[in-house]
CSV table of C-alpha atoms in Angstrom, one decimal:
chain,number,residue,atom,x,y,z
P,9,UNK,CA,-13.8,16.3,-20.4
P,10,UNK,CA,-10.3,15.2,-19.4
P,11,UNK,CA,-8.7,17.1,-16.6
P,12,UNK,CA,-5.2,18.3,-17.2
P,13,UNK,CA,-3.9,17.0,-13.8
P,14,UNK,CA,-5.6,15.1,-10.9
P,15,UNK,CA,-4.6,14.6,-7.3
P,16,UNK,CA,-6.5,13.3,-4.2
P,17,UNK,CA,-8.3,10.8,-6.4
P,18,UNK,CA,-7.3,7.8,-8.5
P,19,UNK,CA,-6.0,8.8,-11.9
P,20,UNK,CA,-8.1,8.0,-15.0
P,21,UNK,CA,-6.5,6.6,-18.1
P,22,UNK,CA,-5.8,10.1,-19.4
P,23,UNK,CA,-4.1,11.0,-16.2
P,24,UNK,CA,-2.2,7.7,-15.7
P,25,UNK,CA,1.4,7.5,-16.7
P,26,UNK,CA,4.3,5.1,-16.1
P,27,UNK,CA,4.0,1.9,-14.2
P,28,UNK,CA,4.6,-0.3,-17.3
P,29,UNK,CA,6.4,-3.1,-15.6
P,30,UNK,CA,4.1,-3.0,-12.5
P,31,UNK,CA,1.0,-3.1,-14.7
P,32,UNK,CA,2.4,-6.1,-16.6
P,33,UNK,CA,3.2,-8.0,-13.4
P,34,UNK,CA,-0.1,-7.3,-11.8
P,35,UNK,CA,-2.1,-8.4,-14.9
P,36,UNK,CA,-0.1,-11.6,-14.9
P,37,UNK,CA,-0.8,-12.2,-11.2
P,38,UNK,CA,-4.5,-11.4,-11.6
P,39,UNK,CA,-4.8,-13.8,-14.5
P,40,UNK,CA,-2.9,-16.6,-12.8
P,41,UNK,CA,-4.7,-16.3,-9.5
P,42,UNK,CA,-1.6,-15.2,-7.5
P,43,UNK,CA,-2.4,-13.2,-4.3
P,44,UNK,CA,-0.5,-9.9,-4.3
P,45,UNK,CA,0.4,-7.5,-1.5
P,46,UNK,CA,1.2,-4.0,-2.8
P,47,UNK,CA,3.2,-1.8,-0.5
P,48,UNK,CA,4.4,1.8,-0.8
P,49,UNK,CA,4.1,5.1,1.0
P,50,UNK,CA,0.9,7.1,0.5
P,51,UNK,CA,0.6,9.4,-2.5
P,52,UNK,CA,2.7,7.0,-4.7
P,53,UNK,CA,-0.3,5.9,-6.8
P,54,UNK,CA,-1.2,2.4,-5.5
P,55,UNK,CA,-5.0,2.9,-6.0
P,56,UNK,CA,-4.5,4.4,-9.5
P,57,UNK,CA,-2.3,1.4,-10.5
P,58,UNK,CA,-4.8,-1.2,-9.2
P,59,UNK,CA,-7.7,0.5,-10.9
P,60,UNK,CA,-5.7,0.9,-14.1
P,61,UNK,CA,-5.1,-2.9,-14.1
P,62,UNK,CA,-8.8,-3.6,-13.4
P,63,UNK,CA,-9.7,-1.5,-16.4
P,64,UNK,CA,-7.3,-3.4,-18.6
P,65,UNK,CA,-9.1,-6.6,-17.7
P,66,UNK,CA,-12.7,-5.4,-18.0
P,67,UNK,CA,-13.2,-7.3,-21.3
P,68,UNK,CA,-11.6,-10.5,-20.2
P,69,UNK,CA,-14.6,-13.0,-20.2
P,70,UNK,CA,-12.7,-15.4,-17.9
P,71,UNK,CA,-12.5,-13.1,-14.9
P,72,UNK,CA,-14.1,-10.3,-12.8
P,73,UNK,CA,-12.2,-7.7,-10.7
P,74,UNK,CA,-13.8,-6.3,-7.6
P,75,UNK,CA,-12.4,-3.1,-5.9
P,76,UNK,CA,-13.3,-2.0,-2.4
P,77,UNK,CA,-12.0,0.7,0.0
P,78,UNK,CA,-12.3,-0.3,3.6
P,79,UNK,CA,-10.9,2.9,5.1
P,80,UNK,CA,-14.3,3.7,6.8
P,81,UNK,CA,-14.6,0.3,8.4
P,82,UNK,CA,-14.1,0.5,12.1
P,83,UNK,CA,-14.9,-3.1,13.2
P,84,UNK,CA,-14.9,-6.7,12.0
P,85,UNK,CA,-18.5,-6.6,10.9
P,86,UNK,CA,-18.1,-3.2,9.2
P,87,UNK,CA,-15.6,-5.0,7.0
P,88,UNK,CA,-17.9,-8.0,6.4
P,89,UNK,CA,-20.7,-5.7,5.3
P,90,UNK,CA,-18.4,-3.8,2.9
P,91,UNK,CA,-16.9,-7.0,1.6
P,92,UNK,CA,-20.2,-8.7,0.8
P,93,UNK,CA,-21.9,-5.6,-0.6
P,94,UNK,CA,-18.9,-4.9,-2.9
P,95,UNK,CA,-18.8,-8.5,-4.1
P,96,UNK,CA,-22.6,-8.6,-4.8
P,97,UNK,CA,-22.6,-5.2,-6.5
P,98,UNK,CA,-19.6,-5.7,-8.7
P,99,UNK,CA,-20.2,-9.3,-9.9
P,100,UNK,CA,-23.5,-8.2,-11.5
P,101,UNK,CA,-24.9,-4.8,-12.4
P,102,UNK,CA,-28.7,-5.1,-11.9
P,103,UNK,CA,-30.8,-6.0,-8.9
P,104,UNK,CA,-32.2,-9.2,-10.2
P,105,UNK,CA,-28.8,-10.5,-11.3
P,106,UNK,CA,-27.0,-10.0,-8.0
P,107,UNK,CA,-29.9,-11.4,-6.0
P,108,UNK,CA,-29.8,-14.4,-8.3
P,109,UNK,CA,-26.1,-14.8,-7.6
P,110,UNK,CA,-26.6,-15.3,-3.8
P,111,UNK,CA,-30.2,-16.2,-3.1
P,112,UNK,CA,-29.4,-18.2,0.1
P,113,UNK,CA,-27.1,-15.5,1.4
P,114,UNK,CA,-29.6,-12.7,0.8
P,115,UNK,CA,-32.6,-14.6,2.1
P,116,UNK,CA,-31.7,-13.8,5.7
P,117,UNK,CA,-31.3,-10.1,5.0
P,118,UNK,CA,-33.4,-7.1,4.1
P,119,UNK,CA,-31.0,-5.2,1.8
P,120,UNK,CA,-31.5,-1.6,1.0
P,121,UNK,CA,-30.8,-0.5,-2.6
P,122,UNK,CA,-30.2,3.1,-3.7
P,123,UNK,CA,-29.8,3.9,-7.4
P,124,UNK,CA,-27.7,6.8,-8.7
P,125,UNK,CA,-29.4,9.5,-10.8
P,126,UNK,CA,-28.7,7.7,-14.0
P,127,UNK,CA,-31.3,4.8,-14.0
P,128,UNK,CA,-29.8,1.4,-13.5
P,129,UNK,CA,-26.2,2.4,-14.3
P,130,UNK,CA,-25.1,2.0,-10.7
P,131,UNK,CA,-26.4,1.5,-7.2
P,132,UNK,CA,-25.4,1.4,-3.6
P,133,UNK,CA,-26.2,-1.6,-1.4
P,134,UNK,CA,-26.6,-1.8,2.4
P,135,UNK,CA,-26.9,-5.3,3.7
P,136,UNK,CA,-27.1,-5.1,7.5
P,137,UNK,CA,-25.0,-8.3,8.1
P,138,UNK,CA,-24.7,-9.1,11.9
P,139,UNK,CA,-23.4,-12.1,13.9
P,140,UNK,CA,-27.1,-13.2,14.0
P,141,UNK,CA,-27.5,-13.4,10.2
P,142,UNK,CA,-24.2,-14.8,9.1
P,143,UNK,CA,-21.0,-16.2,10.4
P,144,UNK,CA,-17.7,-14.7,9.2
P,145,UNK,CA,-16.9,-17.8,7.3
P,146,UNK,CA,-20.2,-17.5,5.3
P,147,UNK,CA,-19.4,-13.9,4.4
P,148,UNK,CA,-15.8,-14.6,3.4
P,149,UNK,CA,-16.9,-17.7,1.3
P,150,UNK,CA,-19.5,-15.7,-0.7
P,151,UNK,CA,-17.1,-14.6,-3.4
P,152,UNK,CA,-15.9,-18.1,-4.0
P,153,UNK,CA,-19.5,-19.4,-4.2
P,154,UNK,CA,-20.3,-16.7,-6.8
P,155,UNK,CA,-17.1,-17.5,-8.7
P,156,UNK,CA,-18.0,-21.2,-8.9
P,157,UNK,CA,-21.6,-20.4,-10.0
P,158,UNK,CA,-20.4,-18.0,-12.7
P,159,UNK,CA,-17.4,-20.2,-13.6
P,160,UNK,CA,-15.1,-17.2,-13.6
P,161,UNK,CA,-12.1,-16.2,-11.7
P,162,UNK,CA,-12.6,-13.3,-9.3
P,163,UNK,CA,-9.9,-11.0,-8.1
P,164,UNK,CA,-10.8,-9.0,-5.0
P,165,UNK,CA,-8.8,-5.8,-4.6
P,166,UNK,CA,-9.0,-4.3,-1.0
P,167,UNK,CA,-7.7,-0.8,-0.5
P,168,UNK,CA,-6.6,0.5,2.9
P,169,UNK,CA,-6.2,-3.1,4.0
P,170,UNK,CA,-4.1,-1.9,7.0
P,171,UNK,CA,-7.5,-1.1,8.7
P,172,UNK,CA,-7.8,-4.8,9.5
P,173,UNK,CA,-4.6,-4.4,11.5
P,174,UNK,CA,-6.2,-1.7,13.6
P,175,UNK,CA,-9.3,-3.7,14.6
P,176,UNK,CA,-9.8,-5.1,18.1
P,177,UNK,CA,-8.5,-8.7,18.2
P,178,UNK,CA,-6.9,-8.1,14.8
P,179,UNK,CA,-4.7,-11.2,14.9
P,180,UNK,CA,-7.8,-13.4,15.5
P,181,UNK,CA,-9.6,-11.7,12.6
P,182,UNK,CA,-6.7,-12.0,10.3
P,183,UNK,CA,-6.5,-15.7,11.1
P,184,UNK,CA,-10.1,-16.1,10.2
P,185,UNK,CA,-9.6,-14.3,6.8
P,186,UNK,CA,-6.5,-16.3,6.0
P,187,UNK,CA,-8.1,-19.6,7.0
P,188,UNK,CA,-11.0,-19.1,4.5
P,189,UNK,CA,-9.1,-17.3,1.7
P,190,UNK,CA,-6.2,-19.7,1.4
P,191,UNK,CA,-8.4,-22.6,0.4
P,192,UNK,CA,-10.3,-20.7,-2.4
P,193,UNK,CA,-9.5,-21.9,-5.9
P,194,UNK,CA,-11.3,-19.4,-8.1
P,195,UNK,CA,-10.7,-16.3,-6.0
P,196,UNK,CA,-7.5,-14.4,-5.5
P,197,UNK,CA,-6.7,-11.1,-3.6
P,198,UNK,CA,-4.8,-7.9,-4.1
P,199,UNK,CA,-4.3,-6.2,-0.8
P,200,UNK,CA,-2.8,-2.8,-0.4
P,201,UNK,CA,-2.9,0.2,1.9
P,202,UNK,CA,-1.4,3.6,2.8
P,203,UNK,CA,0.4,2.8,6.0
P,204,UNK,CA,3.5,1.1,4.9
P,205,UNK,CA,4.8,0.1,8.3
P,206,UNK,CA,1.5,-1.5,9.3
P,207,UNK,CA,1.1,-3.3,6.0
P,208,UNK,CA,4.7,-4.6,6.2
P,209,UNK,CA,4.2,-5.9,9.8
P,210,UNK,CA,1.0,-7.8,8.8
P,211,UNK,CA,2.7,-9.6,5.9
P,212,UNK,CA,6.4,-9.9,6.8
P,213,UNK,CA,6.5,-11.2,10.3
P,214,UNK,CA,6.4,-15.0,10.7
P,215,UNK,CA,4.0,-14.9,13.7
P,216,UNK,CA,1.3,-13.0,11.7
P,217,UNK,CA,-1.5,-15.0,10.0
P,218,UNK,CA,-0.9,-13.3,6.6
P,219,UNK,CA,2.8,-14.2,6.4
P,220,UNK,CA,3.7,-15.4,2.9
P,221,UNK,CA,0.0,-15.1,1.8
P,222,UNK,CA,1.1,-13.9,-1.7
P,223,UNK,CA,3.7,-12.0,-3.7
P,224,UNK,CA,5.0,-8.8,-2.1
P,225,UNK,CA,5.3,-5.9,-4.5
P,226,UNK,CA,7.1,-2.8,-3.3
P,227,UNK,CA,6.0,0.1,-5.5
P,228,UNK,CA,8.8,2.5,-6.6
P,229,UNK,CA,8.5,6.2,-7.6
P,230,UNK,CA,7.6,7.0,-11.2
P,231,UNK,CA,10.8,8.2,-12.7
P,232,UNK,CA,11.4,11.8,-13.8
P,233,UNK,CA,12.0,10.6,-17.3
P,234,UNK,CA,8.4,9.1,-17.4
P,235,UNK,CA,6.9,12.2,-15.8
P,236,UNK,CA,8.4,14.8,-18.2
P,237,UNK,CA,6.5,13.9,-21.4
P,238,UNK,CA,3.3,13.6,-19.4
P,239,UNK,CA,3.6,17.1,-17.9
P,240,UNK,CA,4.8,18.7,-21.1
P,241,UNK,CA,2.0,17.2,-23.2
P,242,UNK,CA,-0.7,18.0,-20.8
P,243,UNK,CA,0.4,21.7,-20.8
P,244,UNK,CA,0.5,21.7,-24.6
P,245,UNK,CA,-3.0,20.2,-25.0
P,246,UNK,CA,-4.4,23.3,-23.2
P,247,UNK,CA,-2.2,25.7,-25.1
P,248,UNK,CA,0.2,26.3,-22.2
P,249,UNK,CA,3.9,25.5,-22.4
P,250,UNK,CA,6.6,24.2,-20.2
P,251,UNK,CA,10.1,23.0,-21.1
P,252,UNK,CA,11.5,19.7,-20.1
P,253,UNK,CA,13.9,21.2,-17.6
P,254,UNK,CA,11.2,22.9,-15.6
P,255,UNK,CA,9.0,19.8,-15.8
P,256,UNK,CA,11.9,17.8,-14.2
P,257,UNK,CA,12.3,20.4,-11.5
P,258,UNK,CA,8.6,19.9,-10.6
P,259,UNK,CA,9.3,16.2,-10.0
P,260,UNK,CA,12.5,16.9,-8.0
P,261,UNK,CA,10.8,19.5,-5.8
P,262,UNK,CA,8.3,16.9,-4.5
P,263,UNK,CA,10.6,13.8,-4.6
P,264,UNK,CA,8.6,12.3,-7.4
P,265,UNK,CA,5.5,11.6,-5.2
P,266,UNK,CA,2.8,11.0,-7.8
P,267,UNK,CA,0.0,13.0,-6.1
P,268,UNK,CA,2.3,16.0,-5.5
P,269,UNK,CA,3.7,16.0,-9.0
P,270,UNK,CA,0.1,16.2,-10.3
P,271,UNK,CA,-0.8,18.9,-7.8
P,272,UNK,CA,2.2,21.1,-8.3
P,273,UNK,CA,1.9,20.8,-12.1
P,274,UNK,CA,-1.8,21.9,-11.8
P,275,UNK,CA,-0.9,24.9,-9.6
P,276,UNK,CA,1.8,26.0,-12.2
P,277,UNK,CA,-0.6,25.3,-15.1
P,278,UNK,CA,-3.2,27.4,-13.4
P,279,UNK,CA,-0.9,30.4,-13.2
P,280,UNK,CA,-0.7,30.6,-17.0
P,281,UNK,CA,-2.9,32.2,-19.6
P,282,UNK,CA,-3.4,30.5,-23.0
P,283,UNK,CA,-0.2,30.7,-25.0
P,284,UNK,CA,2.1,31.5,-22.0
P,285,UNK,CA,5.2,29.5,-21.0
P,286,UNK,CA,6.0,28.5,-17.5
P,287,UNK,CA,9.1,30.0,-16.0
P,288,UNK,CA,11.2,29.6,-12.9
P,289,UNK,CA,9.1,32.1,-11.0
P,290,UNK,CA,6.0,30.1,-11.6
P,291,UNK,CA,7.7,27.1,-10.0
P,292,UNK,CA,8.8,29.1,-7.0
P,293,UNK,CA,5.2,30.6,-6.6
P,294,UNK,CA,3.8,27.1,-7.2
P,295,UNK,CA,5.8,25.5,-4.4
P,296,UNK,CA,4.7,28.2,-2.0
P,297,UNK,CA,1.1,27.7,-3.0
P,298,UNK,CA,1.5,24.0,-2.5
P,299,UNK,CA,2.8,24.6,1.0
P,300,UNK,CA,0.0,27.1,1.8
P,301,UNK,CA,-2.6,24.7,0.5
P,302,UNK,CA,-1.4,21.9,2.8
P,303,UNK,CA,-0.6,24.1,5.8
P,304,UNK,CA,-3.8,23.4,7.8
P,305,UNK,CA,-3.3,19.6,7.4
P,306,UNK,CA,0.4,19.9,8.5
P,307,UNK,CA,-0.5,22.0,11.5
P,308,UNK,CA,-3.0,19.4,12.6
P,309,UNK,CA,-0.3,16.8,12.3
P,310,UNK,CA,2.2,18.6,14.5
P,311,UNK,CA,-0.1,20.0,17.1
P,312,UNK,CA,-0.4,16.8,19.2
P,313,UNK,CA,3.4,16.2,19.1
P,314,UNK,CA,5.5,16.5,22.2
P,315,UNK,CA,8.6,18.6,22.4
P,316,UNK,CA,10.7,15.4,22.2
P,317,UNK,CA,8.9,14.3,19.0
P,318,UNK,CA,9.4,17.7,17.4
P,319,UNK,CA,13.1,17.6,18.3
P,320,UNK,CA,13.3,14.2,16.7
P,321,UNK,CA,11.9,15.7,13.5
P,322,UNK,CA,14.4,18.6,13.8
P,323,UNK,CA,17.2,16.1,14.0
P,324,UNK,CA,16.0,14.4,10.8
P,325,UNK,CA,15.8,17.8,9.0
P,326,UNK,CA,19.3,18.5,10.1
P,327,UNK,CA,20.5,15.4,8.2
P,328,UNK,CA,20.5,12.7,10.9
P,329,UNK,CA,18.9,9.5,9.7
P,330,UNK,CA,20.5,7.0,12.1
P,331,UNK,CA,22.4,6.7,15.3
P,332,UNK,CA,20.0,8.9,17.2
P,333,UNK,CA,21.2,7.4,20.5
P,334,UNK,CA,24.7,8.8,20.1
P,335,UNK,CA,25.5,11.3,22.8
P,336,UNK,CA,26.1,14.2,20.3
P,337,UNK,CA,22.8,13.7,18.6
P,338,UNK,CA,20.8,12.8,21.7
P,339,UNK,CA,22.0,15.7,23.7
P,340,UNK,CA,22.3,18.1,20.8
P,341,UNK,CA,18.6,17.8,20.0
P,342,UNK,CA,17.4,17.1,23.5
P,343,UNK,CA,15.9,13.7,22.7
P,344,UNK,CA,16.1,12.3,26.3
P,345,UNK,CA,17.2,8.8,27.1
P,346,UNK,CA,17.9,6.0,24.7
P,347,UNK,CA,14.6,4.3,25.7
P,348,UNK,CA,12.8,7.6,25.2
P,349,UNK,CA,14.2,7.7,21.6
P,350,UNK,CA,12.6,4.3,20.9
P,351,UNK,CA,9.3,5.5,22.2
P,352,UNK,CA,9.5,8.7,20.0
P,353,UNK,CA,10.3,6.7,16.9
P,354,UNK,CA,7.4,4.3,17.5
P,355,UNK,CA,5.0,7.2,18.1
P,356,UNK,CA,6.0,9.1,15.0
P,357,UNK,CA,5.8,5.9,12.8
P,358,UNK,CA,2.3,5.2,14.2
P,359,UNK,CA,1.3,8.7,13.2
P,360,UNK,CA,2.7,8.0,9.7
P,361,UNK,CA,5.1,11.0,9.9
P,362,UNK,CA,8.3,9.1,9.6
P,363,UNK,CA,9.3,5.8,8.0
P,364,UNK,CA,12.4,3.6,7.9
P,365,UNK,CA,14.1,1.6,5.2
P,366,UNK,CA,15.6,-0.7,7.8
P,367,UNK,CA,18.7,1.4,8.5
P,368,UNK,CA,17.7,5.1,8.0
P,369,UNK,CA,14.8,7.0,9.3
P,370,UNK,CA,13.3,9.8,7.2
P,371,UNK,CA,10.2,12.0,7.0
P,372,UNK,CA,8.0,10.2,4.5
P,373,UNK,CA,6.2,13.3,3.0
P,374,UNK,CA,8.5,15.6,1.1
P,375,UNK,CA,6.1,18.5,1.1
P,376,UNK,CA,5.6,18.1,4.9
P,377,UNK,CA,9.4,18.0,5.3
P,378,UNK,CA,9.8,21.2,3.3
P,379,UNK,CA,7.1,22.9,5.3
P,380,UNK,CA,8.7,21.9,8.5
P,381,UNK,CA,12.0,23.4,7.4
P,382,UNK,CA,10.4,26.7,6.9
P,383,UNK,CA,8.3,26.6,10.1
P,384,UNK,CA,10.6,25.1,12.7
P,385,UNK,CA,14.3,25.8,13.2
P,386,UNK,CA,16.9,23.1,13.8
């Protein structure tokens, strides 16, 4: 059964909307073997877009797409294990086939295989790769070896790629990856993650190993005009009703952040009985419920903050997005010295609470921003 609205997970085809030009560009890059770095704030639908493109290419006999999420990886060899397991698992569906794909690689391991309840439809794979079994270069070359053996192009899509930038000796690890990957002919990569500032620093700075590794794509918000027919039709299909004006207000209330548009739409939808029409009061109640639902998360985010850091957020809420070092702003919001402001900015960016477009600084989560306005005074 299709769900009316989804959030917190990648959107299925039924719940996917917009992204026509981005889909077209990614498909072209995948087919032509062009490495792609996809950057945007969290909750804008990067994972949904990449998985959507992978589904579009499922029946293309010339290529294979592999998706992996490395958020849980805490070290270099955590990554190598996830990388190899995902490659082996998704380039063939059955035990005998994936083992055949990489006999030499597997021969030094004792892999553990766990099948899901539906026999032979899917399985999990644990390899136990260590520095004693394989060098990093062997692991990173596995995908190209399989591509050559199968005579197919393989696109490796790595979600939460910024985790690499958080490893110890990250620059050395990145150099290893780049050195192997840049010489592969039948393999290309789509790298994306949820911390925009860290992703940008990994790929935009000349002194970083992944500088100019591929095409940079900056994901934009899905427009209100694209969201309206999606929201209205998904209400109608369950015999609930919402007009276009109110659907537009849903988008505007959460600054068109994809996950929040879906979540707020679901909250409002859930207030209605069959045959009922959403009204302004449903939107007001829905926004309050959205804030209440996320309050524990937001409380956890501000609890570790210093008074200076909270004051910096207050200044942003008051409409200041630049020139924080000016005496009126610095003293008016008790931000301390100019050097202290630089430390505050860095700390809040590292916590993924604020972001910058180069000139202006802003709170990067519109619901968090709205919650702050109601909880702290400025």
